[in-house]
Short mmCIF file of C-alpha atoms in Angstrom, two decimals:
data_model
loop_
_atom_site.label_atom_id
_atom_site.label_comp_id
_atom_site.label_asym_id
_atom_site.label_seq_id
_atom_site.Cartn_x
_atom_site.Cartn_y
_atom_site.Cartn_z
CA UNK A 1 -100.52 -149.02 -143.20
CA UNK A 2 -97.50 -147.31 -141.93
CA UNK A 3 -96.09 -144.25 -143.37
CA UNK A 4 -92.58 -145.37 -143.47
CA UNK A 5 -90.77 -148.68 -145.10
CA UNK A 6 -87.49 -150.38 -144.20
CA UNK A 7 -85.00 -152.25 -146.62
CA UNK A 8 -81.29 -153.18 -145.73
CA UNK A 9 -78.68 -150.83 -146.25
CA UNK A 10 -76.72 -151.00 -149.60
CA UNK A 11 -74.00 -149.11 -151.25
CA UNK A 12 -76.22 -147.53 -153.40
CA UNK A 13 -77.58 -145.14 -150.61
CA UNK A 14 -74.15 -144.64 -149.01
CA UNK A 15 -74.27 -141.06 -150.20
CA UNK A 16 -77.80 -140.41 -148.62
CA UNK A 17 -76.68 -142.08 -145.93
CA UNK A 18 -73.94 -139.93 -145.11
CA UNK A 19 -76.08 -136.85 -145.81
CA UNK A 20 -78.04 -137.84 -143.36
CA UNK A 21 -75.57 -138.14 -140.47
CA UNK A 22 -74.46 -134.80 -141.48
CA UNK A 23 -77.82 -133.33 -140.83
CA UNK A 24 -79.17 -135.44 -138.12
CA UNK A 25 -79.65 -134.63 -134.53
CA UNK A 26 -78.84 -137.83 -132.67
CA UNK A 27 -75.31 -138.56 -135.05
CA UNK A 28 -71.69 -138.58 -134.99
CA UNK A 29 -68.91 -139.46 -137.36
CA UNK A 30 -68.92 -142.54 -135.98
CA UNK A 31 -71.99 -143.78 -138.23
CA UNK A 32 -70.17 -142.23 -141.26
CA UNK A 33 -70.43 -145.57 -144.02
CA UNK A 34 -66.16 -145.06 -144.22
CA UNK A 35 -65.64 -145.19 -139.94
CA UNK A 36 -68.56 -148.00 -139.88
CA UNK A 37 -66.90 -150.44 -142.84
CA UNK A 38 -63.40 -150.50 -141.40
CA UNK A 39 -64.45 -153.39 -139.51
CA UNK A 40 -67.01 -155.07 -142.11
CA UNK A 41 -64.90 -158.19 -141.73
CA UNK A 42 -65.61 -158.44 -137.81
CA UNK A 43 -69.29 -157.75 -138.26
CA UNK A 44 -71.94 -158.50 -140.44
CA UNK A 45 -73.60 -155.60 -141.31
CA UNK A 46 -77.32 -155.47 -140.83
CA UNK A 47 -77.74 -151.53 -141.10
CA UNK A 48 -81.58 -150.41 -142.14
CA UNK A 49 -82.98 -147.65 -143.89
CA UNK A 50 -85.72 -146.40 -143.07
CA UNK A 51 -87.87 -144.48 -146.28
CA UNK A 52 -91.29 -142.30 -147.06
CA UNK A 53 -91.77 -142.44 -150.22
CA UNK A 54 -88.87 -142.11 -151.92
CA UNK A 55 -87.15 -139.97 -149.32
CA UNK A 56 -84.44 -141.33 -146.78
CA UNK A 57 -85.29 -140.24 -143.39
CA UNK A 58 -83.88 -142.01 -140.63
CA UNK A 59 -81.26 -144.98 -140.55
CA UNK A 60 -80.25 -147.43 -138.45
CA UNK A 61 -76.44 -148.91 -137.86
CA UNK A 62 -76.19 -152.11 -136.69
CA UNK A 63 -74.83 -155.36 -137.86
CA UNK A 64 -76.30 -158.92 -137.16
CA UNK A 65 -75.76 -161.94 -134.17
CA UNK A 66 -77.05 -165.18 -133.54
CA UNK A 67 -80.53 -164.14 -135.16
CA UNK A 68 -80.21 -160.40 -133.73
CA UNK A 69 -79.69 -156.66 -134.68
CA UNK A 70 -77.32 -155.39 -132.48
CA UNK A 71 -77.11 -151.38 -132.81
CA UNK A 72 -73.86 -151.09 -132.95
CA UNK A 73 -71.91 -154.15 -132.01
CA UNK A 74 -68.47 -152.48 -133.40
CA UNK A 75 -69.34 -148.96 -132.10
CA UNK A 76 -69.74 -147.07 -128.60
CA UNK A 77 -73.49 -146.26 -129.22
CA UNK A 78 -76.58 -146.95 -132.09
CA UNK A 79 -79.93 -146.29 -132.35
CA UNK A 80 -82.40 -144.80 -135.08
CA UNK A 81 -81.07 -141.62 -136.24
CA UNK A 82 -83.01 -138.70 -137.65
CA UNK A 83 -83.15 -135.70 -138.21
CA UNK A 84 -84.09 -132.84 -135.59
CA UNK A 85 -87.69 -131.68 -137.40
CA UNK A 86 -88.95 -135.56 -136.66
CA UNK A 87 -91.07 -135.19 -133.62
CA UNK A 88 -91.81 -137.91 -131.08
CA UNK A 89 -94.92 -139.36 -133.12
CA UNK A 90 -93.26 -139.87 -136.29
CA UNK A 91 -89.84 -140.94 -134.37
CA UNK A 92 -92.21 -144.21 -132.51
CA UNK A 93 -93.72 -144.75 -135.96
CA UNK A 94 -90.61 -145.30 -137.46
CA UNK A 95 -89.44 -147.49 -134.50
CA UNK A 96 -92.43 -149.24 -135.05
CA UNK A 97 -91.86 -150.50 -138.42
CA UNK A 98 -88.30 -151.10 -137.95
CA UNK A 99 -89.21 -153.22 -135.35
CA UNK A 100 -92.05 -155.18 -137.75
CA UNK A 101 -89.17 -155.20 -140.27
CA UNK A 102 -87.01 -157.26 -137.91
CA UNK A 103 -90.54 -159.90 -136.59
CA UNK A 104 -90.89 -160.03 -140.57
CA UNK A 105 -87.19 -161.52 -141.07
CA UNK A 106 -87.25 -163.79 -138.50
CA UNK A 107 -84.92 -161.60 -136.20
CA UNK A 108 -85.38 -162.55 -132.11
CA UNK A 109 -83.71 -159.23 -130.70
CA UNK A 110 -83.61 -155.97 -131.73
CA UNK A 111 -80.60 -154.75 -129.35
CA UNK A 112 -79.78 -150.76 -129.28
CA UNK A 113 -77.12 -148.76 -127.73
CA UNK A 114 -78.82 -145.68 -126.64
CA UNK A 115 -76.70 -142.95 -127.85
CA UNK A 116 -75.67 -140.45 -124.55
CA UNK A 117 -77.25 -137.57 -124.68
CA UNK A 118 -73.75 -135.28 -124.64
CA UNK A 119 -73.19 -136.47 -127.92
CA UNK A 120 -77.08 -134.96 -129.42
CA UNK A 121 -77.24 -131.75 -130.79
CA UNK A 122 -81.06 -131.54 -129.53
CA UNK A 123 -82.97 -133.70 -126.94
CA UNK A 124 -83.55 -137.24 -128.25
CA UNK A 125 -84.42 -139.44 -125.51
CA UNK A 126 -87.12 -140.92 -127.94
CA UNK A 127 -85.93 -144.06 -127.46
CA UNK A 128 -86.00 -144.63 -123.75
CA UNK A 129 -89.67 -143.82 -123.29
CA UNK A 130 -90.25 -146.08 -125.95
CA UNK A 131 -87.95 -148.85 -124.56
CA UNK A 132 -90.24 -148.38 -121.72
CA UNK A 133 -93.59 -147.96 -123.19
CA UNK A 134 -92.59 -152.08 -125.11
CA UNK A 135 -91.29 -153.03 -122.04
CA UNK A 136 -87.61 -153.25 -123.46
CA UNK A 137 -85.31 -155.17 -121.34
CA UNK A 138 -82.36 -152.73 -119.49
CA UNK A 139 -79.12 -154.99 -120.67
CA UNK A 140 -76.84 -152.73 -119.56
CA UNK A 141 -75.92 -149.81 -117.85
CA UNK A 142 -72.57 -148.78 -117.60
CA UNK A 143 -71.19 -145.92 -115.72
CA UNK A 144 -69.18 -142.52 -117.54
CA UNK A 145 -67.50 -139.48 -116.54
CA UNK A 146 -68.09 -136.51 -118.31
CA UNK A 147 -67.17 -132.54 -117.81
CA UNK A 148 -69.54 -129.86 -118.32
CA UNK A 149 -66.83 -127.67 -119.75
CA UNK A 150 -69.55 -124.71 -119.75
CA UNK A 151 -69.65 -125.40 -115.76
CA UNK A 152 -66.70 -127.19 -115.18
CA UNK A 153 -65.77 -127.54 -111.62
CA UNK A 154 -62.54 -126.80 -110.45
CA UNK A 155 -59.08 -129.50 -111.00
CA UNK A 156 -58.36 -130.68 -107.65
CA UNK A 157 -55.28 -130.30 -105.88
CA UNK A 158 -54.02 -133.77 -105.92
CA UNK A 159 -53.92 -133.53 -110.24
CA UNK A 160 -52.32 -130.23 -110.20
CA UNK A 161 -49.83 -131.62 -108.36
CA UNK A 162 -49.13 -133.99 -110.94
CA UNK A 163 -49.08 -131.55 -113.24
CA UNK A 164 -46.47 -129.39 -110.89
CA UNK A 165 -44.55 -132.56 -111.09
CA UNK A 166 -44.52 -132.71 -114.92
CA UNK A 167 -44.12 -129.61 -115.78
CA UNK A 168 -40.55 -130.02 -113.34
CA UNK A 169 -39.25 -132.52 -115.22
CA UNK A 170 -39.67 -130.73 -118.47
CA UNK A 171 -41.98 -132.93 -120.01
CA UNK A 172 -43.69 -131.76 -122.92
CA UNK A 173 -47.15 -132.46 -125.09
CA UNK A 174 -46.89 -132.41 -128.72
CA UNK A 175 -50.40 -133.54 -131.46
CA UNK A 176 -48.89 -136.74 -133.42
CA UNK A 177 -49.52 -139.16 -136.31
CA UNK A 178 -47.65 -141.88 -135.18
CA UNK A 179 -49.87 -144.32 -134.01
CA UNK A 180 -47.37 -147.48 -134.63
CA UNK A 181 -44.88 -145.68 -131.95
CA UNK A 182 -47.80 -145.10 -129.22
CA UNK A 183 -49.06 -148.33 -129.67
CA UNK A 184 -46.14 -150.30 -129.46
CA UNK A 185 -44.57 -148.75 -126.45
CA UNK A 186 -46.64 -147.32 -124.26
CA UNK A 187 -50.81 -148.33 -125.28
CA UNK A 188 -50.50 -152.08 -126.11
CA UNK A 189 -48.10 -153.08 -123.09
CA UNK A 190 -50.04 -151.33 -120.52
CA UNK A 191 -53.47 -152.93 -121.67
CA UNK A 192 -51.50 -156.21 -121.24
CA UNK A 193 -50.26 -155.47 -118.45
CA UNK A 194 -53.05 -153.75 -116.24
CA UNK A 195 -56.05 -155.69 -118.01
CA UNK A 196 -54.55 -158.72 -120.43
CA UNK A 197 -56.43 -156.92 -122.97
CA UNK A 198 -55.98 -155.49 -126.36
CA UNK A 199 -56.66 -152.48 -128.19
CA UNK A 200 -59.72 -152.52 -130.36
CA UNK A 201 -58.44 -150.72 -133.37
CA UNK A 202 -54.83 -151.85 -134.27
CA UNK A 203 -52.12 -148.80 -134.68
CA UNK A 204 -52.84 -149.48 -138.64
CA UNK A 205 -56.03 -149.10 -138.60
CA UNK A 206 -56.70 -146.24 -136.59
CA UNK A 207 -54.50 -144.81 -138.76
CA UNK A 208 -56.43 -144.94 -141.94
CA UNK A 209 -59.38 -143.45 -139.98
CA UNK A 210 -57.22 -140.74 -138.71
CA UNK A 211 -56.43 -139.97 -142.42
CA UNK A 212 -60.39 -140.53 -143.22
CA UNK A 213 -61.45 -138.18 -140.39
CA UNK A 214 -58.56 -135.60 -139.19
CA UNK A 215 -60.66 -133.14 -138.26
CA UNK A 216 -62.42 -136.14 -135.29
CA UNK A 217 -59.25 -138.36 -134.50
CA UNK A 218 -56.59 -136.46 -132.67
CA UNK A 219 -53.51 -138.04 -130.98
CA UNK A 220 -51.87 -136.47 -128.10
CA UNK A 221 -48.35 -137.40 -126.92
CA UNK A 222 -46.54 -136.90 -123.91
CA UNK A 223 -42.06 -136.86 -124.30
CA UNK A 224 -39.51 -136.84 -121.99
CA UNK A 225 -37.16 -135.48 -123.70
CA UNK A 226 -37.57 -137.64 -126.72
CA UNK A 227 -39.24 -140.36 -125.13
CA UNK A 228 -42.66 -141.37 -125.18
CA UNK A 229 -43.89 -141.54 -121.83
CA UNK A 230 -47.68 -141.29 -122.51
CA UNK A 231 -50.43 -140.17 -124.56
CA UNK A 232 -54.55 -140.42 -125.27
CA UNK A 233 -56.52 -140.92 -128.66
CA UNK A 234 -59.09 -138.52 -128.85
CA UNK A 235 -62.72 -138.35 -130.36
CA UNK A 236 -64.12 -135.35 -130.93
CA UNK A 237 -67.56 -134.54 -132.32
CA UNK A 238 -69.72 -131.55 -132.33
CA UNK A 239 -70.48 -131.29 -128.81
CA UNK A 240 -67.79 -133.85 -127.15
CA UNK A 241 -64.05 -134.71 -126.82
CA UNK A 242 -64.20 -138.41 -125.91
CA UNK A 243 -61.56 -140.32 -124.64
CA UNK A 244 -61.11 -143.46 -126.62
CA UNK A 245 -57.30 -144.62 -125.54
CA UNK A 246 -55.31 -143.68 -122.51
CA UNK A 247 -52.08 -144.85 -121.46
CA UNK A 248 -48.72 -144.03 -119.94
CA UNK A 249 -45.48 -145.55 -119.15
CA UNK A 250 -45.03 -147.01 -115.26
CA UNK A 251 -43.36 -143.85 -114.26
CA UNK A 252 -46.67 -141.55 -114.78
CA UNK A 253 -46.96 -141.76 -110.99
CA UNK A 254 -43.14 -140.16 -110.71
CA UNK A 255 -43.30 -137.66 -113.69
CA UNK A 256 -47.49 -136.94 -113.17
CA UNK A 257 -48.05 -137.49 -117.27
CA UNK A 258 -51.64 -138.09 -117.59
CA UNK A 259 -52.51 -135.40 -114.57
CA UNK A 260 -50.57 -133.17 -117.14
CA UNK A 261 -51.44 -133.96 -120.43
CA UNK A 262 -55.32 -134.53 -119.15
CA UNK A 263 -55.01 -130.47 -117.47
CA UNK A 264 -53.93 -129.19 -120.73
CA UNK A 265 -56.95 -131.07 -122.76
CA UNK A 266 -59.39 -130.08 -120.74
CA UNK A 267 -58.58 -126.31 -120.14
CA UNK A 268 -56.76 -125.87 -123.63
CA UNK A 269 -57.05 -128.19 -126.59
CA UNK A 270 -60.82 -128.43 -125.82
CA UNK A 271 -62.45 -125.81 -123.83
CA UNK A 272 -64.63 -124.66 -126.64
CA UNK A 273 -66.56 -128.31 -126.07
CA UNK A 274 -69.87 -128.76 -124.19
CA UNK A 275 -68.91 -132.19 -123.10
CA UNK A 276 -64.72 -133.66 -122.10
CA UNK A 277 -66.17 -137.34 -121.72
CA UNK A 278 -63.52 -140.02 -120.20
CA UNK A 279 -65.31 -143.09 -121.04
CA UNK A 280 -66.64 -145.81 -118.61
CA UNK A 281 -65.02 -147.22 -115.80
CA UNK A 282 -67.15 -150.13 -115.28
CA UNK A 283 -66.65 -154.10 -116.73
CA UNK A 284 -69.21 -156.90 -117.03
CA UNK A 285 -71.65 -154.84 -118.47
CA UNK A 286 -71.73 -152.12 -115.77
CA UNK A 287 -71.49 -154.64 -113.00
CA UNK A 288 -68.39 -153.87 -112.15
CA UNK A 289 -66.80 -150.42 -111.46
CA UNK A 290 -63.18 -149.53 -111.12
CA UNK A 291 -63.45 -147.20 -108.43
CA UNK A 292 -59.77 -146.14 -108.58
CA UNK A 293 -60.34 -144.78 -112.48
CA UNK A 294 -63.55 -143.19 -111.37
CA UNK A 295 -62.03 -141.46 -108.74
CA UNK A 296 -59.30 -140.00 -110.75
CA UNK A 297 -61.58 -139.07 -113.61
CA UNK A 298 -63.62 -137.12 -110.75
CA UNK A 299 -60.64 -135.14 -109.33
CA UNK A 300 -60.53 -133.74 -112.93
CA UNK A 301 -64.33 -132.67 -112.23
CA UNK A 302 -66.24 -135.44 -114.30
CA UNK A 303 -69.55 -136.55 -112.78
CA UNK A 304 -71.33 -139.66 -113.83
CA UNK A 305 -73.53 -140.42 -117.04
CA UNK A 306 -75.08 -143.62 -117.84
CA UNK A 307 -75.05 -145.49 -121.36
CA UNK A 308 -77.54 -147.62 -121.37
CA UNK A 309 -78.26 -150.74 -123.35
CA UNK A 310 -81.90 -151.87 -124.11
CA UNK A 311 -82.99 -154.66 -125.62
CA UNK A 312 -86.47 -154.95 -127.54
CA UNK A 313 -88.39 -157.95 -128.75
CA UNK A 314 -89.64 -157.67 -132.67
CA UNK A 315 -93.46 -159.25 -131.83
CA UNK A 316 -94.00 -156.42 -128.79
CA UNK A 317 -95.16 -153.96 -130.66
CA UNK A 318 -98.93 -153.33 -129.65
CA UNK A 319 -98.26 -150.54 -126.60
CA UNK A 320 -95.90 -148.25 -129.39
CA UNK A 321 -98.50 -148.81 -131.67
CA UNK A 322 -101.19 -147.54 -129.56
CA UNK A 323 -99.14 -144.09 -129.04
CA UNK A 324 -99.26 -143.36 -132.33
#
């Protein structure tokens, strides 16, 4: 009989919930119940909870599709968080039955987001041995750039001449709350234009998040003059600044905005950081890189990290089981 049980998230443990995220090892603000259920009307939630006795000790984001728990459909990364005293043989126990939960409700996939390790506050690669140990199908594996700011290599030339360029034409960086304005000149149009795509949060929304989390959200824009010529929405948790919106006007070439705004982030706003993480620059599920995004994330002095995607089915079980 396992040591742990599982029952569906309600309201009544968003409090515990919470706590826990606070505490945990392998959690961001991201799985904060108020950043999770601005979207509950895009995804079904399917989050799990994961007790011993009485005690909350590990949870589980996710929401449900076509007969699956996908951890986290609406958010850059999932998995089973807990707290950093749960070693590895309590960790695959509780994997276990969350898995057994899932066989038990009929559920065909149990799909996870392995959360990058930049963003942990201790090691908590758990869940790749054990995606290998069930032989866990690799879904997807898409390509990042991150700074070690502790042993950041050097700007190259070619961005600091951007930011020669910017600094020429008087352009200047100032923190904002106006979302509607970024969006609507410079954020939306470009995605449009360079991708036909939209932005995932609408200027409204991330907004209200902004308001929700001020001390995580942080919007950077770049004037000429009094014109917005570019800008970047920023995450920032306890180890990481990630990039989560970048965008400029068609003159960033000419007046070297993002090589500017990017050299000030990264050696001022935040140096104190482990991790400056740009994002992926890969499509299709990883099949596809941009090369030309890479390589300008990499003249900054980001290297590559992979976020991986793994995909485990509910009824195999038996090779965790015999770990523990």
């Amino acid at each position: 009989m396992s040591t742990y049980r599982v029952a569906a998230y309600g309201p009544q443990w968003a409090e515990a919930w919470n706590q826990l995220i606070s505490e945990a090892k392998n959690a961001t603000f991201l799985f904060h119940r108020d950043f999770m259920e601005y979207h509950a009307d895009r995804f079904k939630d399917a989050s799990q909870c994961i007790f011993k006795g009485d005690t909350l000790v590990a949870v589980f984001p996710a929401n449900i599709k076509d007969e699956k728990w996908i951890s986290h459909g609406g958010l850059s990364y999932g998995g089973l968080v807990v707290r950093s005293e749960v070693k590895f043989a309590a960790y695959a126990e509780m994997l276990l039955t969350l898995l057994e939960a899932a066989d038990g409700q009929g559920i065909k996939e149990v799909i996870i987001k392995a959360m990058p390790d930049i963003y942990c506050s201790q090691p908590s690669q758990e869940l790749d041995y054990l995606s290998f140990i069930a032989g866990a199908k690799i879904l997807k594996v898409e390509s990042a750039s991150t700074i070690a700011l502790n042993n950041a290599l050097p700007i190259q030339s070619n961005r600091l001449e951007g930011v020669k360029k910017a600094q020429k034409s008087g352009l200047h960086i100032a923190k904002s709350n106006d979302f509607e304005a970024f969006w609507n000149s410079i954020l939306i149009p470009n995605l449009e234009a360079r991708h036909e795509a939209k932005p995932v949060h609408t200027a409204a929304e991330i907004a209200v998040l902004q308001a929700t989390f001020p001390d995580q959200i942080h919007l950077y824009l770049v004037f000429d003059k009094e014109r917005i010529v570019g800008g970047a929405v920023l995450f920032e948790t306890l180890t990481t600044a990630h990039v989560q919106y970048i965008a400029a006007g068609a003159d960033r070439q000419q007046l070297g905005t993002l090589d500017y705004l990017f050299e000030q982030l990264i050696k001022e706003e935040f140096r104190a950081k482990d991790y400056f993480d740009f994002g992926i620059s890969t499509v299709d599920g990883g099949l596809e890189l941009n090369s030309g995004l890479l390589y300008w994330k990499e003249c900054f002095g980001a290297r590559t990290t992979a976020n991986k995607t793994y995909g485990f089915d509910p009824k195999q079980t038996n090779k965790i089981r015999a770990l523990i």
